[in-house]
Coordinates of C-alpha atoms in Angstrom, one line a residue:
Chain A
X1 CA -16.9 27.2 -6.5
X2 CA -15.1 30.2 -6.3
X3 CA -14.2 32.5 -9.6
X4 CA -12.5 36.1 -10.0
X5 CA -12.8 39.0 -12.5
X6 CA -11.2 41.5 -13.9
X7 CA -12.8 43.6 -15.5
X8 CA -9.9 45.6 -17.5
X9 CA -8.0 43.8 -19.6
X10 CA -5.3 46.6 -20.4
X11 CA -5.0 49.7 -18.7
X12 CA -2.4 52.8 -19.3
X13 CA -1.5 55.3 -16.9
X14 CA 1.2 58.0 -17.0
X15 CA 4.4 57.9 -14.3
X16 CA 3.0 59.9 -11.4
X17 CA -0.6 59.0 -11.6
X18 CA -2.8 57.0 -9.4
X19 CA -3.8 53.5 -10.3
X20 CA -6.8 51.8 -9.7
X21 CA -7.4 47.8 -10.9
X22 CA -10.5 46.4 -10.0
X23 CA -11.2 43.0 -9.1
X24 CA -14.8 41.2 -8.2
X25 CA -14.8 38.0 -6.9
X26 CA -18.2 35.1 -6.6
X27 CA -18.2 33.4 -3.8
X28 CA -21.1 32.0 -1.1
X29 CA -19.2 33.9 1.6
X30 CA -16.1 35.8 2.0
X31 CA -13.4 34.2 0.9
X32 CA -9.6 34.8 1.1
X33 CA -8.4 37.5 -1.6
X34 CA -4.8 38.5 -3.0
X35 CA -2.8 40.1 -5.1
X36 CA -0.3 39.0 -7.4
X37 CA 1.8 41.0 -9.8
X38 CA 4.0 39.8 -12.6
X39 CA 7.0 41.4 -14.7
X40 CA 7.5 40.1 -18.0
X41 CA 9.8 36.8 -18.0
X42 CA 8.6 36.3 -13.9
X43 CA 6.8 34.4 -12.1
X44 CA 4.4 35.6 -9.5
X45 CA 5.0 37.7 -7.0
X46 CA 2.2 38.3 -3.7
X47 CA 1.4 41.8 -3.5
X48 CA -0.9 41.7 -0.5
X49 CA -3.7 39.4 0.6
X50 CA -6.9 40.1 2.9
X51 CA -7.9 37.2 5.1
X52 CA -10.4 39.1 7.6
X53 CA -10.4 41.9 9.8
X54 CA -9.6 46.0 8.6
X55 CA -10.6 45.7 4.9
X56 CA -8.1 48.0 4.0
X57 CA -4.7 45.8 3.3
X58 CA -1.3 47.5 2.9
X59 CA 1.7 46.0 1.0
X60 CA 4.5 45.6 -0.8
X61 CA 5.3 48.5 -2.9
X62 CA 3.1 51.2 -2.2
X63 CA 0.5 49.3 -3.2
X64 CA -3.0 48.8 -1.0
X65 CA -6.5 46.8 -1.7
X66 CA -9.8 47.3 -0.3
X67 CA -12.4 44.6 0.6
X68 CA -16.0 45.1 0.3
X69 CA -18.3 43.1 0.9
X70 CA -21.3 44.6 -0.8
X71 CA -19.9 45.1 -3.9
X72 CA -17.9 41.7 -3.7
X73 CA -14.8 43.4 -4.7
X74 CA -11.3 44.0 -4.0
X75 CA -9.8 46.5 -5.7
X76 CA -5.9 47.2 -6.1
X77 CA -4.4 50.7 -5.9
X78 CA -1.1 53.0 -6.0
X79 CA -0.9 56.6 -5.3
X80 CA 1.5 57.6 -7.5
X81 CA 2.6 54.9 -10.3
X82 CA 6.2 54.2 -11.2
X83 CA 7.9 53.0 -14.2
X84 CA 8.7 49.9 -12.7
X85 CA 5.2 49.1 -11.9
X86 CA 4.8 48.2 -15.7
X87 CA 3.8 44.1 -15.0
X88 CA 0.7 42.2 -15.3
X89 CA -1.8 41.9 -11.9
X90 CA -3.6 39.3 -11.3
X91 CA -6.6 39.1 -8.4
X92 CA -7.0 35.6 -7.1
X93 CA -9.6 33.8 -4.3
X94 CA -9.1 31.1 -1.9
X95 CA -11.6 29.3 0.2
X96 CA -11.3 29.4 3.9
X97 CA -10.1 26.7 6.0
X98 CA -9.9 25.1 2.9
X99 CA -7.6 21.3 2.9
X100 CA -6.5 21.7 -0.5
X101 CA -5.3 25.5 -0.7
X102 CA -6.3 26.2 -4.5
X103 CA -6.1 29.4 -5.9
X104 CA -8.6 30.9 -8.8
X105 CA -6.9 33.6 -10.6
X106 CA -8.4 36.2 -12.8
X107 CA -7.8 36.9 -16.1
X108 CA -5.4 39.8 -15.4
X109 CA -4.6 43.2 -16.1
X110 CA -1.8 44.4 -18.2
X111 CA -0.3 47.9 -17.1
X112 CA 1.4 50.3 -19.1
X113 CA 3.1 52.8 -17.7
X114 CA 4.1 56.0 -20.2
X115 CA 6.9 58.7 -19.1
Chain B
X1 CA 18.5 30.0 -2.3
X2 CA 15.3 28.4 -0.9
X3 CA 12.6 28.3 -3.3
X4 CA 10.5 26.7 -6.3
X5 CA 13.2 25.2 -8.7
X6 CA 11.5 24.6 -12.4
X7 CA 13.1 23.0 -14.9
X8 CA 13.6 23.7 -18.1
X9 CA 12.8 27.1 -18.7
X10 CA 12.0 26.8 -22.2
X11 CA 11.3 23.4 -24.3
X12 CA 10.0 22.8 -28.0
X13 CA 8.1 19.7 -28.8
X14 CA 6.8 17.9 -31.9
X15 CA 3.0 16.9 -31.8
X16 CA 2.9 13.3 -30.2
X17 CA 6.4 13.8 -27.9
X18 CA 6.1 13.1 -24.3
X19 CA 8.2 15.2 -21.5
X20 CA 8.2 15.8 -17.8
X21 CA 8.5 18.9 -16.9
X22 CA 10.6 19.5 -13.3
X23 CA 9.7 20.8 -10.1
X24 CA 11.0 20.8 -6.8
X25 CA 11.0 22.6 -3.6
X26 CA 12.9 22.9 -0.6
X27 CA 10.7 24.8 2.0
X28 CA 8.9 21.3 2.8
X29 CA 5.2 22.7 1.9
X30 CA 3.1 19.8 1.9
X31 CA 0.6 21.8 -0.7
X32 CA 2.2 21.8 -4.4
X33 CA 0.3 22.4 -7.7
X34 CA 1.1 23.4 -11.4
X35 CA -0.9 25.8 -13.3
X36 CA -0.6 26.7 -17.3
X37 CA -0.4 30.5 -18.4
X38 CA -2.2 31.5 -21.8
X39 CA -3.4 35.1 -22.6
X40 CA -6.3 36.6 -21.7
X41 CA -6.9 33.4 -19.0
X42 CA -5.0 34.2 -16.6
X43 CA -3.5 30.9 -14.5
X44 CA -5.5 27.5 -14.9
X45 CA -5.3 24.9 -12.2
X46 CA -4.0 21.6 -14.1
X47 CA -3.0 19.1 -11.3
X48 CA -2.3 19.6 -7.4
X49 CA -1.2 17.8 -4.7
X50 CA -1.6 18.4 -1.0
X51 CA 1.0 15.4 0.3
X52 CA 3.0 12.6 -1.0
X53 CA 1.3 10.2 -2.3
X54 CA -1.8 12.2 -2.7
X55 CA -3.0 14.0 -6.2
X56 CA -6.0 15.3 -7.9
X57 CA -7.5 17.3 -10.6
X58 CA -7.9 20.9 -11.2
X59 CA -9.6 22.7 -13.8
X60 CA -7.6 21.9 -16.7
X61 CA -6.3 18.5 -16.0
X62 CA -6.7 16.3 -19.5
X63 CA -3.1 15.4 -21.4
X64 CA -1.5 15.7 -18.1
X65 CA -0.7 13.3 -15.3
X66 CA 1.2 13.8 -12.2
X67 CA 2.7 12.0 -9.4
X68 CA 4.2 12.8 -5.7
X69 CA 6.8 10.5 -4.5
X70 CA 8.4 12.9 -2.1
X71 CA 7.4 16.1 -0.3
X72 CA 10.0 18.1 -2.5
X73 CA 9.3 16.9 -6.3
X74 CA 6.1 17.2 -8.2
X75 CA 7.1 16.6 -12.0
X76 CA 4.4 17.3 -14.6
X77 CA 4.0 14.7 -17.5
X78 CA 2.8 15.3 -21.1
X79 CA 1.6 12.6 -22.3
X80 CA 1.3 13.3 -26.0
X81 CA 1.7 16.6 -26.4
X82 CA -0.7 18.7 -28.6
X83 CA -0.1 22.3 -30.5
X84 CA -3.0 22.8 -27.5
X85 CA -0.8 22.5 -24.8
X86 CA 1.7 25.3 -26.1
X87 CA 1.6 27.6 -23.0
X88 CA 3.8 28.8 -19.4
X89 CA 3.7 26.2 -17.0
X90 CA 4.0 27.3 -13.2
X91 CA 5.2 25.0 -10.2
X92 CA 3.8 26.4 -7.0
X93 CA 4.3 25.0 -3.5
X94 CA 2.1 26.8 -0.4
X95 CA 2.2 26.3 3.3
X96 CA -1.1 25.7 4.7
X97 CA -2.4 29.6 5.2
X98 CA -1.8 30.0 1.6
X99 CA 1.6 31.3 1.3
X100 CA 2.3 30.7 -2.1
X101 CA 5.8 30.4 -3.8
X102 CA 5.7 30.2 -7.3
X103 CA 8.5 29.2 -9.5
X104 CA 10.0 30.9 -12.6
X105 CA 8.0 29.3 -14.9
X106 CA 8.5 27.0 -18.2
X107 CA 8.0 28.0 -21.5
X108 CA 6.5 25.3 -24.0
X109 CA 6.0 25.6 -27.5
X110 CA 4.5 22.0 -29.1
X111 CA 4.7 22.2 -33.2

């Protein structure tokens, strides 16, 4: 069975800063890996996701993940944070060529973004 | 718009009521599932469906039952609900290379 963890439960970071949310996943091989961010009220939105292939994902809104394998991690990160990027992330894990297309999800990580 | 459509948004319940909570989708993905919110635990997996006709347990799946008549609706039931089951309910639907939409969510406080 696959599981995900998130290791911070709350982080702050001033407007301008880098980001860096860290994510480590257990699973018996690699498994399919995304990101998920949520704004208070929302529901979830897909960030990015990492099937195979470069381990460096782009996507939506600056944002960008890196798979490794060693470390069983994928790890989500912005440059330079925005007020807007005040939301809740979530990591989650899939299994590959998988019939029934679950999802695990992490526990999350709360962002706070001061001015 | 296309989409995840949950229904309601928000709901209060007395220990012991039953409900259905609403969801229905018109992107015909075969894969649907609900999953409950709390803090700290990120989503749960309570039921999920990957046809009509075809259900089965997640992680989290006692208290609630589900059915799928159709490829669009998959309504969640509470049986008899508990101050336990307090939480955000999500509807998702998914194509089969895990694109996930998710809906809006449904608030539900049981007293």
């Amino acid at each position: 069975a696959q599981s995900v963890t998130q290791p911070d439960i709350h982080i702050t970071v001033s407007e301008g800063a880098s980001l860096e949310l860290r994510c480590n996943y257990s699973y018996g091989a690699t498994p399919y890996l995304f990101w998920y961010v949520q704004s208070p009220g929302q529901g979830l939105q897909l960030l990015l996701k990492y099937f195979s292939g470069d381990t460096l994902v782009q996507g939506i809104k600056g944002f960008e993940a890196e798979f490794k394998r060693s470390q069983s991690s994928f790890n989500l990160r912005k440059p330079s944070v925005h007020w807007s990027d005040a939301a809740e992330y979530f990591c989650a894990v899939g299994a590959p060529f998988s019939n029934d297309y679950k999802l695990s999800f992490g526990a999350g990580t709360t962002v706070t973004v001061r001015a | 718009n296309a989409g995840v459509t949950q229904t309601p948004k928000f709901q209060v319940l007395k220990t012991g009521q039953s409900m259905t909570l609403q969801c229905a989708q018109d992107m015909n993905h075969e894969y649907m599932s609900w999953y409950r919110q709390d803090p700290g635990m990120g989503l749960r997996l309570i039921h999920y469906s990957v046809g009509a006709g075809i259900t089965d347990q997640g992680e989290v799946p006692n208290g609630y039952n589900v059915s799928r008549s159709t490829t669009e609706d998959f309504p969640l039931r509470l049986l008899s609900a508990a101050p336990s089951q307090t939480s955000v309910y999500f509807c998702a639907s998914s194509t089969d290379t895990y694109g996930y939409t998710f809906g809006s969510g449904t608030r539900l406080t049981v007293v």
